[in-house]
mmCIF file of C-alpha atoms and ligand atoms in Angstrom:
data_model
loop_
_atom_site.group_PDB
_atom_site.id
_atom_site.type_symbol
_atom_site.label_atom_id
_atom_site.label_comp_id
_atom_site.label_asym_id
_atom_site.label_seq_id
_atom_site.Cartn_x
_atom_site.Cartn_y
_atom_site.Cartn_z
ATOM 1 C CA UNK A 1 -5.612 -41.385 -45.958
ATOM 2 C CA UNK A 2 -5.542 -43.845 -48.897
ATOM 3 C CA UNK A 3 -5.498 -43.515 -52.306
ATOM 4 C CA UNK A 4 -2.869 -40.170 -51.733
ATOM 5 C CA UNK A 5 -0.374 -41.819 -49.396
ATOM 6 C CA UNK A 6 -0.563 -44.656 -51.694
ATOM 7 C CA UNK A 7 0.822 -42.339 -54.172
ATOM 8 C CA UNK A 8 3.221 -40.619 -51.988
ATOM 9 C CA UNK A 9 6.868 -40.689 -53.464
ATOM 10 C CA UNK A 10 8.416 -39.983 -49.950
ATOM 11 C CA UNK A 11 7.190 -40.507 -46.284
ATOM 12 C CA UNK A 12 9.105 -38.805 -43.701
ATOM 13 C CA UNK A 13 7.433 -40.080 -40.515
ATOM 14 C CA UNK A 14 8.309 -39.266 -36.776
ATOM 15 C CA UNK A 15 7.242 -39.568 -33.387
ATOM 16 C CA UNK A 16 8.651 -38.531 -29.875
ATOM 17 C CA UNK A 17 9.666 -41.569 -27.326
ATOM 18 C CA UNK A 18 7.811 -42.034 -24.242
ATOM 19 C CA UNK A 19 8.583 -44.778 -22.068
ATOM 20 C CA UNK A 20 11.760 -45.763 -24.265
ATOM 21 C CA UNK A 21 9.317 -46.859 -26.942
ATOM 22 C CA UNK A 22 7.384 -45.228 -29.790
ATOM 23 C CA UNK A 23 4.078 -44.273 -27.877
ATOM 24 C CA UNK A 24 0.936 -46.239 -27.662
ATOM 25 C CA UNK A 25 -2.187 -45.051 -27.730
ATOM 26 C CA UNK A 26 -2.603 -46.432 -23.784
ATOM 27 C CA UNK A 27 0.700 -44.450 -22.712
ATOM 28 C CA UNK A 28 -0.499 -41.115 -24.881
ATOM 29 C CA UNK A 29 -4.061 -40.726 -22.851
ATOM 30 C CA UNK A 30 -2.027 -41.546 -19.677
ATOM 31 C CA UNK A 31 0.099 -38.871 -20.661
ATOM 32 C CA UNK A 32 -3.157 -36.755 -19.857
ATOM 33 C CA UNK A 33 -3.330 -37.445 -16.221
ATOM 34 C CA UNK A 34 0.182 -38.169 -15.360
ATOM 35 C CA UNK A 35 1.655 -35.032 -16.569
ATOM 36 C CA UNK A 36 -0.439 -32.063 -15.531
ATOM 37 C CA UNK A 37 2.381 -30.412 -14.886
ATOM 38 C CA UNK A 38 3.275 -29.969 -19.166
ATOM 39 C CA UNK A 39 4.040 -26.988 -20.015
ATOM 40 C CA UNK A 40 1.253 -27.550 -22.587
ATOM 41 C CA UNK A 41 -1.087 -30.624 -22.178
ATOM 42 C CA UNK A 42 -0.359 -33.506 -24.938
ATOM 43 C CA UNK A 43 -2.700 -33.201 -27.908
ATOM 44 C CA UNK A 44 -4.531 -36.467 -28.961
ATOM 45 C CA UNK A 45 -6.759 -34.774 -31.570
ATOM 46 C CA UNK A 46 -4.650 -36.720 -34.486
ATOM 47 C CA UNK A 47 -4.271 -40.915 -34.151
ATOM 48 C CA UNK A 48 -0.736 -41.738 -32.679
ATOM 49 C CA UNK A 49 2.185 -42.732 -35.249
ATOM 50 C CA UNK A 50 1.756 -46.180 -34.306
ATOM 51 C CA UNK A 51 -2.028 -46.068 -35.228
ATOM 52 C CA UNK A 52 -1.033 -43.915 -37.961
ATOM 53 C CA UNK A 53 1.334 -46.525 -39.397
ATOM 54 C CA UNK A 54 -0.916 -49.225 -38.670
ATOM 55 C CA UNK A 55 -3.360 -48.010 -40.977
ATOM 56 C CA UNK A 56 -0.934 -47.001 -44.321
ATOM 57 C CA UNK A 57 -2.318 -48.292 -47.493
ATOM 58 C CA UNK A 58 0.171 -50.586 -49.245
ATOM 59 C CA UNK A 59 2.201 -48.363 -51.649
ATOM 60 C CA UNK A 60 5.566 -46.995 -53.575
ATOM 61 C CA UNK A 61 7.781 -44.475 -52.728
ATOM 62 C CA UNK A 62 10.373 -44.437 -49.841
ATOM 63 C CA UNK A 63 10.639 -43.218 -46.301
ATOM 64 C CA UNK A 64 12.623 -41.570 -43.306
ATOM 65 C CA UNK A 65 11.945 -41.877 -40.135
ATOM 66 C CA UNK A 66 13.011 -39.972 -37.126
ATOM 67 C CA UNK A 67 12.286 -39.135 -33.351
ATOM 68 C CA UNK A 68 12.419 -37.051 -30.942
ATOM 69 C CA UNK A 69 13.859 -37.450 -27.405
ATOM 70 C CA UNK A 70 15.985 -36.950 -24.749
ATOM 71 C CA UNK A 71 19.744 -37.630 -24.870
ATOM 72 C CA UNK A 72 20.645 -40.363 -23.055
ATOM 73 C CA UNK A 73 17.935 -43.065 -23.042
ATOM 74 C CA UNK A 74 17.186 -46.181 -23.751
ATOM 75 C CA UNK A 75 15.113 -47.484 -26.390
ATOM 76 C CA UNK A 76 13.381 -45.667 -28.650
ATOM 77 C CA UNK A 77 10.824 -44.952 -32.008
ATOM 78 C CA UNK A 78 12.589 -45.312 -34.698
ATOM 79 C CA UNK A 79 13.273 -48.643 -35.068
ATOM 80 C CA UNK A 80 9.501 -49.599 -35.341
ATOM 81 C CA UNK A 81 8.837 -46.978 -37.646
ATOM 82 C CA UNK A 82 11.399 -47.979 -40.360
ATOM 83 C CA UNK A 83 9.867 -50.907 -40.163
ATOM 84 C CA UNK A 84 6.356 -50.660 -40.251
ATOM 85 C CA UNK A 85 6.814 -48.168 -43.069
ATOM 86 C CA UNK A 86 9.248 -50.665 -45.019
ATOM 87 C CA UNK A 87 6.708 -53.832 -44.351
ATOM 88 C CA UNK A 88 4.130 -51.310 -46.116
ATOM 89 C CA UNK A 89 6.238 -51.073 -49.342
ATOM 90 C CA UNK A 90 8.135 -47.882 -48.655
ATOM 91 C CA UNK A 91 11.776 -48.545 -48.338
ATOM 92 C CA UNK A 92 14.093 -46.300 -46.173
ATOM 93 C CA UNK A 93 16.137 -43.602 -48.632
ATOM 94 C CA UNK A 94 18.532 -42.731 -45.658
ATOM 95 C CA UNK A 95 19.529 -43.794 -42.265
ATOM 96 C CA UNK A 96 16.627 -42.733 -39.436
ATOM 97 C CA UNK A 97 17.701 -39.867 -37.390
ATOM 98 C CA UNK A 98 17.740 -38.798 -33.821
ATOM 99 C CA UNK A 99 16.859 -35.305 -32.445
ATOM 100 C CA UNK A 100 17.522 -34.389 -28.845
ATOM 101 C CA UNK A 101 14.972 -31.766 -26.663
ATOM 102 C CA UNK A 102 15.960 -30.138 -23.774
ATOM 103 C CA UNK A 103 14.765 -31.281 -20.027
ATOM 104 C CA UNK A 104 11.604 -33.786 -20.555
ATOM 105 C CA UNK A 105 9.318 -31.792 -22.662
ATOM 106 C CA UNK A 106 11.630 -29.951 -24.989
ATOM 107 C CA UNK A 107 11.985 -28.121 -26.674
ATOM 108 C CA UNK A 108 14.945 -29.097 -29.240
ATOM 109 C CA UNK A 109 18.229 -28.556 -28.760
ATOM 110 C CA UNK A 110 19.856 -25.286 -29.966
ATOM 111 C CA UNK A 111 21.143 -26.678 -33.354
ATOM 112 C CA UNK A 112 18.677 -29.246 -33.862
ATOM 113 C CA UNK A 113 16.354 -27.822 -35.631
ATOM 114 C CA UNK A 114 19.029 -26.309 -38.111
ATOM 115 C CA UNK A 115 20.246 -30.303 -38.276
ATOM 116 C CA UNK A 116 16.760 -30.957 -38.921
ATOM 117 C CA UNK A 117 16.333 -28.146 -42.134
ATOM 118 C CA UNK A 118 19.564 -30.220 -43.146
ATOM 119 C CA UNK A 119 18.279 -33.374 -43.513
ATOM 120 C CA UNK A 120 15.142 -32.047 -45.331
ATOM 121 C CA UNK A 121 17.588 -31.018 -47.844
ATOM 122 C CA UNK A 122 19.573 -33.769 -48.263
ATOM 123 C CA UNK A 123 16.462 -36.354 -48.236
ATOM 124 C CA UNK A 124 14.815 -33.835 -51.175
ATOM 125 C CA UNK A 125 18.177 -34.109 -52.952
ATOM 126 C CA UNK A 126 18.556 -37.979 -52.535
ATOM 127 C CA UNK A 127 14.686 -38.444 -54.244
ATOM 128 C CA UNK A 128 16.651 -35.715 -57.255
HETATM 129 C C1 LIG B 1 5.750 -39.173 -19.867
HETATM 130 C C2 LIG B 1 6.981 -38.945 -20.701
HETATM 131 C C3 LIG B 1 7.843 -40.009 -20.948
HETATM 132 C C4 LIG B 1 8.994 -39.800 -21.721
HETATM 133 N N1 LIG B 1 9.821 -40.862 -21.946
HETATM 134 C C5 LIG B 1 10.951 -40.666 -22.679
HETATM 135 C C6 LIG B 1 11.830 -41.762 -22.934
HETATM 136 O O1 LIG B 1 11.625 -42.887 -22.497
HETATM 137 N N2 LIG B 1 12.931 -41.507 -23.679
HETATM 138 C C7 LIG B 1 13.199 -40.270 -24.211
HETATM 139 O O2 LIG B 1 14.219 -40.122 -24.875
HETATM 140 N N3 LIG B 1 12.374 -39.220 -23.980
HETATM 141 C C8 LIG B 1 11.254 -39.400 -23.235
HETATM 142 N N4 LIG B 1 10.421 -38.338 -23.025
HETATM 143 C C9 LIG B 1 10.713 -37.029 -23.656
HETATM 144 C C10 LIG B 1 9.930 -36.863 -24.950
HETATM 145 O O3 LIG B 1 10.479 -37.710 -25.941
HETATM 146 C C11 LIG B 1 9.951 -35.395 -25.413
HETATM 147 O O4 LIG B 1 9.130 -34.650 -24.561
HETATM 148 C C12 LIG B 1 9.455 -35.270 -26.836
HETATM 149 O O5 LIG B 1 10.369 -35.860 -27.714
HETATM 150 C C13 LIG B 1 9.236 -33.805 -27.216
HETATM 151 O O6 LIG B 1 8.696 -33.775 -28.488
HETATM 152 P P1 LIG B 1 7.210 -33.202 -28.739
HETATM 153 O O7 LIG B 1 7.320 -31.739 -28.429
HETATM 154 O O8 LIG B 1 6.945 -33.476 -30.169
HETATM 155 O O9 LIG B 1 6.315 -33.939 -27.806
HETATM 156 C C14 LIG B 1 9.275 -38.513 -22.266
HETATM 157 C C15 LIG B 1 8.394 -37.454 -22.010
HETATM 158 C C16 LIG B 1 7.263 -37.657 -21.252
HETATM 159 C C17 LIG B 1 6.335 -36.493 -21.011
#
């Protein structure tokens, strides 16, 4: 990371919610044993978002954050996101944003990922 992030003018940032909460790296390896019956097992090759965010060098720009999750629960990811990214120096452009799977590994909705494409556009507009 570093010196490039540090730069970045926008940092959309997202993570799924397991266990109402944005993951940690504890819950994420227990993932591996708990739910060999995925679909596809969980891939921990990349640090978690939490980790991830942790570690952001102090910079500029401005950030989004959404999740990923199922539709009625409680809790969730995106309010430590915002705020780890806006205690790093990147203040939110736009309000986070929620996007539902189906059953409890997905995948999204039918119309989410066309919400998704939206926001995209709207969040490259709002930076002009
Ligand atoms: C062990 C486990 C716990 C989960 N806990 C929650 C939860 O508390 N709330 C929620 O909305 N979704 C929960 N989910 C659903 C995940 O959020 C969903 O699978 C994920 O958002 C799919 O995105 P991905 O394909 O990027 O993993 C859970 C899923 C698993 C496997």
């Amino acid at each position: 990371m570093g010196a490039a992030l540090a730069e970045a003018e926008l940092i959309v940032a997202g993570a799924p919610i397991l266990g109402f909460r944005l993951p940690t790296d504890a819950m994420r390896r227990s993932v591996l044993t708990s739910e060999r019956n995925a679909p596809t097992p969980p891939d921990l090759s990349h640090p978690s978002m939490r980790t991830w965010l942790d570690a952001l060098p102090h910079g500029r720009g401005r950030s989004a954050a959404f999740e990923t999750r199922i539709w009625w629960s409680p809790g969730g990811a995106i309010g430590p996101i915002a705020d780890k990214l806006e205690r790093a120096g990147y203040p939110r452009l736009t309000k986070a944003r929620r996007f539902v799977v189906k059953g409890k590994y997905g995948p999204l909705r039918d119309g989410e990922l066309e919400r998704a494409r939206r926001w995209g556009a709207e969040l490259a507009q709002a930076m002009g």
